[in-house]
Coordinates of C-alpha atoms in Angstrom, one line a residue:
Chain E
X1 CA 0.0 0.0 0.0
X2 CA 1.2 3.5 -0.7
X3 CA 2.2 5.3 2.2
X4 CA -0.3 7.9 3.3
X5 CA 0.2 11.6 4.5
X6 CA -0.2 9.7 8.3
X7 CA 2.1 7.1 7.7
X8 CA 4.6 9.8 6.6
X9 CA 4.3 11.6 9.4
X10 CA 4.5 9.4 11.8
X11 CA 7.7 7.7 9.7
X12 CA 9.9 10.8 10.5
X13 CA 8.7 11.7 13.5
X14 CA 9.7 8.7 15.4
X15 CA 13.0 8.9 13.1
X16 CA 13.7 12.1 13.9
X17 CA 13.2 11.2 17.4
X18 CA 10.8 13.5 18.4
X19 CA 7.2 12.9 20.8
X20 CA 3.8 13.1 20.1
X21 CA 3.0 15.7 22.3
X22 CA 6.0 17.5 21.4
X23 CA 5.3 17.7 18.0
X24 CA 2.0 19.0 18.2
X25 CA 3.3 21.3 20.8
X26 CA 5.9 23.0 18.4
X27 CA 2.9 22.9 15.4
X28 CA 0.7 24.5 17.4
X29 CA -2.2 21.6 17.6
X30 CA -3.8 19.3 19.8
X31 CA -1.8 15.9 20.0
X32 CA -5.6 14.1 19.5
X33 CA -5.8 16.0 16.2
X34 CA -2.2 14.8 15.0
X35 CA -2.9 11.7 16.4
X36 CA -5.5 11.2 14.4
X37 CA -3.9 12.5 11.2
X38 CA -1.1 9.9 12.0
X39 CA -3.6 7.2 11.7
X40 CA -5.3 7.6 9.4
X41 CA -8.2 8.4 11.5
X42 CA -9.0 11.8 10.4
X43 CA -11.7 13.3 7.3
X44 CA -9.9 16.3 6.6
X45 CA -6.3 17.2 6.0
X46 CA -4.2 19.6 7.8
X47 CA -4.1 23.4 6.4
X48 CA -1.4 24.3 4.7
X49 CA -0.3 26.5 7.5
X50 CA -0.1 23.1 9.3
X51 CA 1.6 21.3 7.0
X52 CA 4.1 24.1 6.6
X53 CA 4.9 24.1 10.3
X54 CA 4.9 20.0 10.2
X55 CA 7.5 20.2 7.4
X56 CA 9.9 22.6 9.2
X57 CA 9.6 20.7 12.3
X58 CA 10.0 17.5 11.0
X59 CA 12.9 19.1 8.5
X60 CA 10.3 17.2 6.1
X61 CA 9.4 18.2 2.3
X62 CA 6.5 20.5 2.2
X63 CA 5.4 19.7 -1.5
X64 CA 5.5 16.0 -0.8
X65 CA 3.2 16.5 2.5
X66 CA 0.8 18.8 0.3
X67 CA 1.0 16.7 -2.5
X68 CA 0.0 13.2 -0.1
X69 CA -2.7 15.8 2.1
X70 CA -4.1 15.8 -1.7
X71 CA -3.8 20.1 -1.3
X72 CA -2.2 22.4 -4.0
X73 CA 0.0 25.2 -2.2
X74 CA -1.9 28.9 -2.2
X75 CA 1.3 30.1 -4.6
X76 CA 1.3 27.1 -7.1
X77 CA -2.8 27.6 -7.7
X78 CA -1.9 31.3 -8.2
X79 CA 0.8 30.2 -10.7
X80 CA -2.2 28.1 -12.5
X81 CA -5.0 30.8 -12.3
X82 CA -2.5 33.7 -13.6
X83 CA -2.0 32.0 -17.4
X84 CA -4.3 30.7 -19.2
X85 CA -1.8 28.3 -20.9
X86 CA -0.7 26.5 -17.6
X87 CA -3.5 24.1 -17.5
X88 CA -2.8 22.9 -21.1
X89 CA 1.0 22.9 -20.4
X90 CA 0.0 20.6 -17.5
X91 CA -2.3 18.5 -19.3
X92 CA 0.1 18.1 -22.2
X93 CA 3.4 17.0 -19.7
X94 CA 0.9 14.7 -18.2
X95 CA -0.2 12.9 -21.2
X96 CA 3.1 12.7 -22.5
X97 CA 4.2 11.3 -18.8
X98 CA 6.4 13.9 -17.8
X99 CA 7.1 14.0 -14.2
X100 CA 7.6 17.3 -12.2
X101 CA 11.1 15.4 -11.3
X102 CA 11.3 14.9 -15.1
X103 CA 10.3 18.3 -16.3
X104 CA 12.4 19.9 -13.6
X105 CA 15.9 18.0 -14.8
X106 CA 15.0 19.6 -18.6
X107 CA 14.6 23.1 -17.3
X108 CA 17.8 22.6 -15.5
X109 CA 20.0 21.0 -18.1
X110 CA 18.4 23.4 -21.2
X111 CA 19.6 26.3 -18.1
X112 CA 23.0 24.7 -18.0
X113 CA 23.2 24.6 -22.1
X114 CA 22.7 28.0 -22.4
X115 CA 25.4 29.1 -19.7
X116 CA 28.1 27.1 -21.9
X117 CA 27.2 28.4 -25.6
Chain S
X1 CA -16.3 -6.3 29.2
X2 CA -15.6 -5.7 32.6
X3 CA -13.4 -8.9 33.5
X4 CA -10.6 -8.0 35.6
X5 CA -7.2 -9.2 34.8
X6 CA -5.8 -12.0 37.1
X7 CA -2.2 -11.3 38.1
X8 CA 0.2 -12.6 40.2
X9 CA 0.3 -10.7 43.5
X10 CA 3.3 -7.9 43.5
X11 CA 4.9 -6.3 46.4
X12 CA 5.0 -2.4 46.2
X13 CA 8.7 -2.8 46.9
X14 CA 9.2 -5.5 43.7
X15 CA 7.2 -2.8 41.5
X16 CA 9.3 0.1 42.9
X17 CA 12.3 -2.0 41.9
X18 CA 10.8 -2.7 37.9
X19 CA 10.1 1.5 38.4
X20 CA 13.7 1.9 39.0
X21 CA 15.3 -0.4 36.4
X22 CA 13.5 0.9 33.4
X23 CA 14.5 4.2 34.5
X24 CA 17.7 3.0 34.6
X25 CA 17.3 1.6 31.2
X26 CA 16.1 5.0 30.0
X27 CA 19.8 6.6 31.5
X28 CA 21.5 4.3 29.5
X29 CA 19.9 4.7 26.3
X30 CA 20.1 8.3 26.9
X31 CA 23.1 8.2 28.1
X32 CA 22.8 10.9 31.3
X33 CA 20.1 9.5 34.1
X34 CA 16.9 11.2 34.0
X35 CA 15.7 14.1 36.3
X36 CA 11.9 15.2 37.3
X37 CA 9.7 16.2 35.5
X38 CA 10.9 12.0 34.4
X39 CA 10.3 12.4 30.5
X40 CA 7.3 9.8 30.3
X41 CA 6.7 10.1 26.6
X42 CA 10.3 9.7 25.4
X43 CA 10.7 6.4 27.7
X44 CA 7.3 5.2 26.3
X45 CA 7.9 6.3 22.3
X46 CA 11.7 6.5 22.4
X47 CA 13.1 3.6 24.3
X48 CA 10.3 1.1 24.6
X49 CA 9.6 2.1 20.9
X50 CA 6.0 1.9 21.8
X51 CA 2.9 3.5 19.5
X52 CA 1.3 6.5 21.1
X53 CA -2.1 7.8 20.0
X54 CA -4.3 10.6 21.6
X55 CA -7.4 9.5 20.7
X56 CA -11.4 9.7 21.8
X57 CA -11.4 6.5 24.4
X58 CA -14.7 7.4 26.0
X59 CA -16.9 7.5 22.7
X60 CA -15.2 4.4 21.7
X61 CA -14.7 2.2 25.1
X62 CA -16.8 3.2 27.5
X63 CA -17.2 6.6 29.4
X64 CA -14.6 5.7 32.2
X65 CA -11.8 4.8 29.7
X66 CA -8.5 6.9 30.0
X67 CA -6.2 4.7 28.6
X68 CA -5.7 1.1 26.9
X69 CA -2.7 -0.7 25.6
X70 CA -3.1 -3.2 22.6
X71 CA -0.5 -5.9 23.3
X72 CA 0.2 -7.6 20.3
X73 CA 0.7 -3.9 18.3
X74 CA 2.6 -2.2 20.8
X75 CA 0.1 0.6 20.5
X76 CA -1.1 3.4 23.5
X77 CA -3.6 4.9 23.7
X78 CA -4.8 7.7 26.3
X79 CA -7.8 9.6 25.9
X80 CA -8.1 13.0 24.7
X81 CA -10.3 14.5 27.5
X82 CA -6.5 14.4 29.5
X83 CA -4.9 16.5 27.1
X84 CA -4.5 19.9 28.8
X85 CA -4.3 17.7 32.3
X86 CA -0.6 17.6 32.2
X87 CA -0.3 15.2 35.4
X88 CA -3.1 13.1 34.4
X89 CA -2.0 12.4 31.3
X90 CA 1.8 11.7 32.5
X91 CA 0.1 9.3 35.0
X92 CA -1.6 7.3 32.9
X93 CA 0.8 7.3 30.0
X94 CA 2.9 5.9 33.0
X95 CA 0.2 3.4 34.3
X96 CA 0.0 2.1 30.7
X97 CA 3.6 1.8 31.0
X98 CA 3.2 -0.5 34.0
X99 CA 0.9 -3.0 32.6
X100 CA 2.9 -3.1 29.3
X101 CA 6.1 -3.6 32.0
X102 CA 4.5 -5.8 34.3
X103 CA 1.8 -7.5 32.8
X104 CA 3.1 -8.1 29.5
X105 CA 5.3 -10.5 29.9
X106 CA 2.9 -12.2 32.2
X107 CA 0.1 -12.7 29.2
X108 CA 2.8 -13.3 26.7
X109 CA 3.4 -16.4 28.5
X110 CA -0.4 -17.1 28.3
X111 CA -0.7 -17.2 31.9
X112 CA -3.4 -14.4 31.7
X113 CA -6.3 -14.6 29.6
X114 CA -7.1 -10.5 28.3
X115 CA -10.2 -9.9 26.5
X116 CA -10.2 -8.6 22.9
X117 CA -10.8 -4.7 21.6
X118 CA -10.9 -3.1 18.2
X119 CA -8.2 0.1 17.7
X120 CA -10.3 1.7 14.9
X121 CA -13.7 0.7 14.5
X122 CA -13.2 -1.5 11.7
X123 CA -9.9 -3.3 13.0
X124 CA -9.7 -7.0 13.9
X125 CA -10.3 -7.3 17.7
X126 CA -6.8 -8.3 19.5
X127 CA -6.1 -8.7 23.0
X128 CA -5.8 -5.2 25.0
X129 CA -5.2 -4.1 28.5
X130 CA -8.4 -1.1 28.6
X131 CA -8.1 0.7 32.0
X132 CA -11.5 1.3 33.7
X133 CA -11.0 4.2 36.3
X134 CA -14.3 2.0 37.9
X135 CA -11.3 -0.7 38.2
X136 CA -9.0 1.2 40.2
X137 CA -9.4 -1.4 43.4
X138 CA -8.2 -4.6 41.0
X139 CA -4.8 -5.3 41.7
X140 CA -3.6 -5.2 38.2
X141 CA -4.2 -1.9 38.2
X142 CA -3.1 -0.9 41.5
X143 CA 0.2 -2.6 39.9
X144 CA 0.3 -0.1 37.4
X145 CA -0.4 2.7 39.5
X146 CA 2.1 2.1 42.1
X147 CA 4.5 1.1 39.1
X148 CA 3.3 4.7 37.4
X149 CA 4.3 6.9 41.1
X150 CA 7.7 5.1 41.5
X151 CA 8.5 6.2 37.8
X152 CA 7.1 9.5 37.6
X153 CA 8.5 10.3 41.4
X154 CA 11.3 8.5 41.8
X155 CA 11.6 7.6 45.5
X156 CA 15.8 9.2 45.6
X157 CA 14.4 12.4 43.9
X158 CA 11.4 13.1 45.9
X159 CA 13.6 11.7 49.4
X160 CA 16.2 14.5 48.2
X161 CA 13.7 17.6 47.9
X162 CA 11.7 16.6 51.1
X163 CA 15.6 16.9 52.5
X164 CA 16.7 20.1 50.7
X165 CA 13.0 22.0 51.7
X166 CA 12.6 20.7 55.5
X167 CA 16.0 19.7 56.6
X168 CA 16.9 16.0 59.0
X169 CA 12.8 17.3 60.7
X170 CA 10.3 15.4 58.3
X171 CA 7.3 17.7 57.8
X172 CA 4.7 16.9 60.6
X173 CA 0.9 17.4 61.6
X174 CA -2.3 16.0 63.3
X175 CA -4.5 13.2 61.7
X176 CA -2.7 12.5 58.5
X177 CA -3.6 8.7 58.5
X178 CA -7.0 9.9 59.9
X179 CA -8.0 12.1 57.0
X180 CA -6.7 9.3 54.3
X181 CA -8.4 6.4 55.7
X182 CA -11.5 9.1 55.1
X183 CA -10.6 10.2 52.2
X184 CA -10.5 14.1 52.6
X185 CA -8.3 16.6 51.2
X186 CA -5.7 17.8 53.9
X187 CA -4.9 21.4 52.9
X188 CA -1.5 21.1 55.2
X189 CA -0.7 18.0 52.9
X190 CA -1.9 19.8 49.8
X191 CA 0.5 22.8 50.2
X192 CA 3.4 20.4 51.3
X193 CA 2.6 18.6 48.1
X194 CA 2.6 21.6 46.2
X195 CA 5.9 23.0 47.4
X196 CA 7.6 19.6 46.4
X197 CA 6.4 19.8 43.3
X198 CA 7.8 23.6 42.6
X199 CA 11.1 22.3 44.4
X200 CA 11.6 19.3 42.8
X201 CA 10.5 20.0 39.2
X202 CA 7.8 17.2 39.4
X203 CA 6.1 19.7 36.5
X204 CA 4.1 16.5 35.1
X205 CA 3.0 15.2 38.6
X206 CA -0.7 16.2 39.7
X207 CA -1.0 17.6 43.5
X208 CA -2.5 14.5 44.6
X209 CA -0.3 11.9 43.0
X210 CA 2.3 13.6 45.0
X211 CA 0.3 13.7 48.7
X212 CA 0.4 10.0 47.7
X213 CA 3.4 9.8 47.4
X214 CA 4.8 11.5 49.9
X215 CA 2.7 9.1 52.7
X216 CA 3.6 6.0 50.9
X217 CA 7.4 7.0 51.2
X218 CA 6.2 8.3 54.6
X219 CA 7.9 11.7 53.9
X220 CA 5.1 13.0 56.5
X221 CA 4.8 12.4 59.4
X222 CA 1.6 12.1 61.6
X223 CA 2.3 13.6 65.0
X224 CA -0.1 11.5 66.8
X225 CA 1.7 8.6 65.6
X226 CA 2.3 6.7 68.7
X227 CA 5.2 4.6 66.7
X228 CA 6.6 8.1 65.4
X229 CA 9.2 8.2 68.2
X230 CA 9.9 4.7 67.5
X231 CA 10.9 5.4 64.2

């Protein structure tokens, strides 16, 4: 089974060493409500605020928590709803399966061409 | 299901004793002993490597469910109404520590039979130690109680503050045993409780945990205690 936003959290907590309680505590939120999140217990995923604070005290990835919380960050959806041709872009890289990963390595070898020529 | 769980009989002085060596345990894995207010959440998720959950007990168990430890998971749970109680949720994250301690070992050699709970509503039922507060009495949880004071309060630490805040005179007054058997607050026992705490750093110890304490240890002393002079 893929591993959920819960699982994930609960993966580098306890490798990072770090408590429940003291989690929540430095998040901000009730150890039930992280509890729950944890295990899968809980109907609706953390804010992004939340997961913001989760990422920087787990020294976790933010995009991948949004991305498993099943949330688009407030600045990516402005990126979207500012040009008209970044839905299309997006529908065309995934129909042609390009990654992010995958799109990201092109932008930064075409960057890398065009600082040697 | 209300069956209580059938353990071997334990001296307080044997369960003082498994107190002291997991806290020992804890210095070593740490690798400096620990110090009041006795960090109950890393011993329980850090070194016994033990599941912790905060979860809604009551709706799911029963109204007079704080805590419940599924065996075969290694899974805690304490219920959520104890969250902003900082002593009551140290004590039972500690009593739940004491059955998983004490009575683990006992059921994993099948010599106890524990009745069967669901985690999540729609999880196989596996055995599970679910604490009744209505149970307090059975001595499996009395165990785990006495087991949860000796680790939260170790006896050295709260013997050293009673030393540093009154001196070689152990803090004395009328009736103490009196008012316990009756079961009445004793506001001279409440502040000398309180002031232990503050002393000490007991931070995660409630007030009456500590007056508990403090006459099991017999740290007060009752001055119409005919034996008192004796002692």
């Amino acid at each position: 089974m893929p591993e959920t936003l819960g699982d994930r959290l609960k993966r580098v907590r306890t490798e990072r060493g770090l408590g429940l309680r003291e989690t929540a505590g430095k998040v901000g939120i009730s150890a039930t409500f992280l509890s729950r999140v944890e295990t899968n217990a809980e109907q609706s995923a953390p804010s992004e605020d939340v997961l913001r604070k989760l990422a920087k005290v787990l020294e976790d990835d933010f995009d991948a928590l949004m991305q498993l919380a099943g949330r688009v960050p407030k600045d990516v959806a402005a990126v979207i709803k500012g040009d008209p041709g970044m839905p299309e872009f997006l529908r065309t890289a995934r129909d042609q399966n390009m990654s992010g990963e995958k799109l990201l390595k092109m932008l930064e070898d075409s960057k890398k061409k065009k600082g040697r020529s | 299901m209300n069956v209580p769980l059938k353990v071997p009989y334990l001296e307080a002085r044997a369960i003082e004793s498994a107190a002291t060596e997991l806290l020992r345990r804890y210095a070593k894995w740490k690798g400096t002993p620990p110090r009041p207010p006795i960090p109950i959440d890393d011993i329980v998720e850090g070194l016994l490597k033990l599941s912790l959950s905060v979860d809604d007990l009551c709706a799911r168990l029963g109204s007079d469910v704080l805590g419940a430890t599924w065996l075969a998971e290694g899974h805690v749970v304490i219920d959520s109404s104890l969250e902003g109680n900082v002593g009551r949720f140290a004590f039972t994250l500690a009593h739940e520590t004491g059955h998983w301690q004490l009575h683990r070992p006992i059921i994993e050699m099948e010599k106890v039979t524990v009745p069967l709970f669901s985690r999540e509503p729609n999880d196989k039922a596996t055995p599970a130690i679910v604490c009744r507060t209505g149970k307090r009495r059975d001595p499996a949880e009395w165990q785990a109680d006495t087991f949860a004071a000796c680790l939260l309060m170790p006896a050295s630490d709260v013997r050293a503050t009673v030393k540093a805040a009154f001196g070689d005179e152990l803090p004395t007054t009328e009736g103490i045993e009196a008012r316990r058997k009756a079961g009445e607050l004793d506001p001279w026992l409440r502040g000398v409780a309180d002031h232990i705490i503050e002393q000490g750093n007991f931070e995660n110890v409630s007030n009456e945990a500590m007056r508990y304490r403090l006459l099991d240890l017999k740290l007060v002393v009752d001055a119409s205690n005919p034996q008192r002079k004796l002692l």
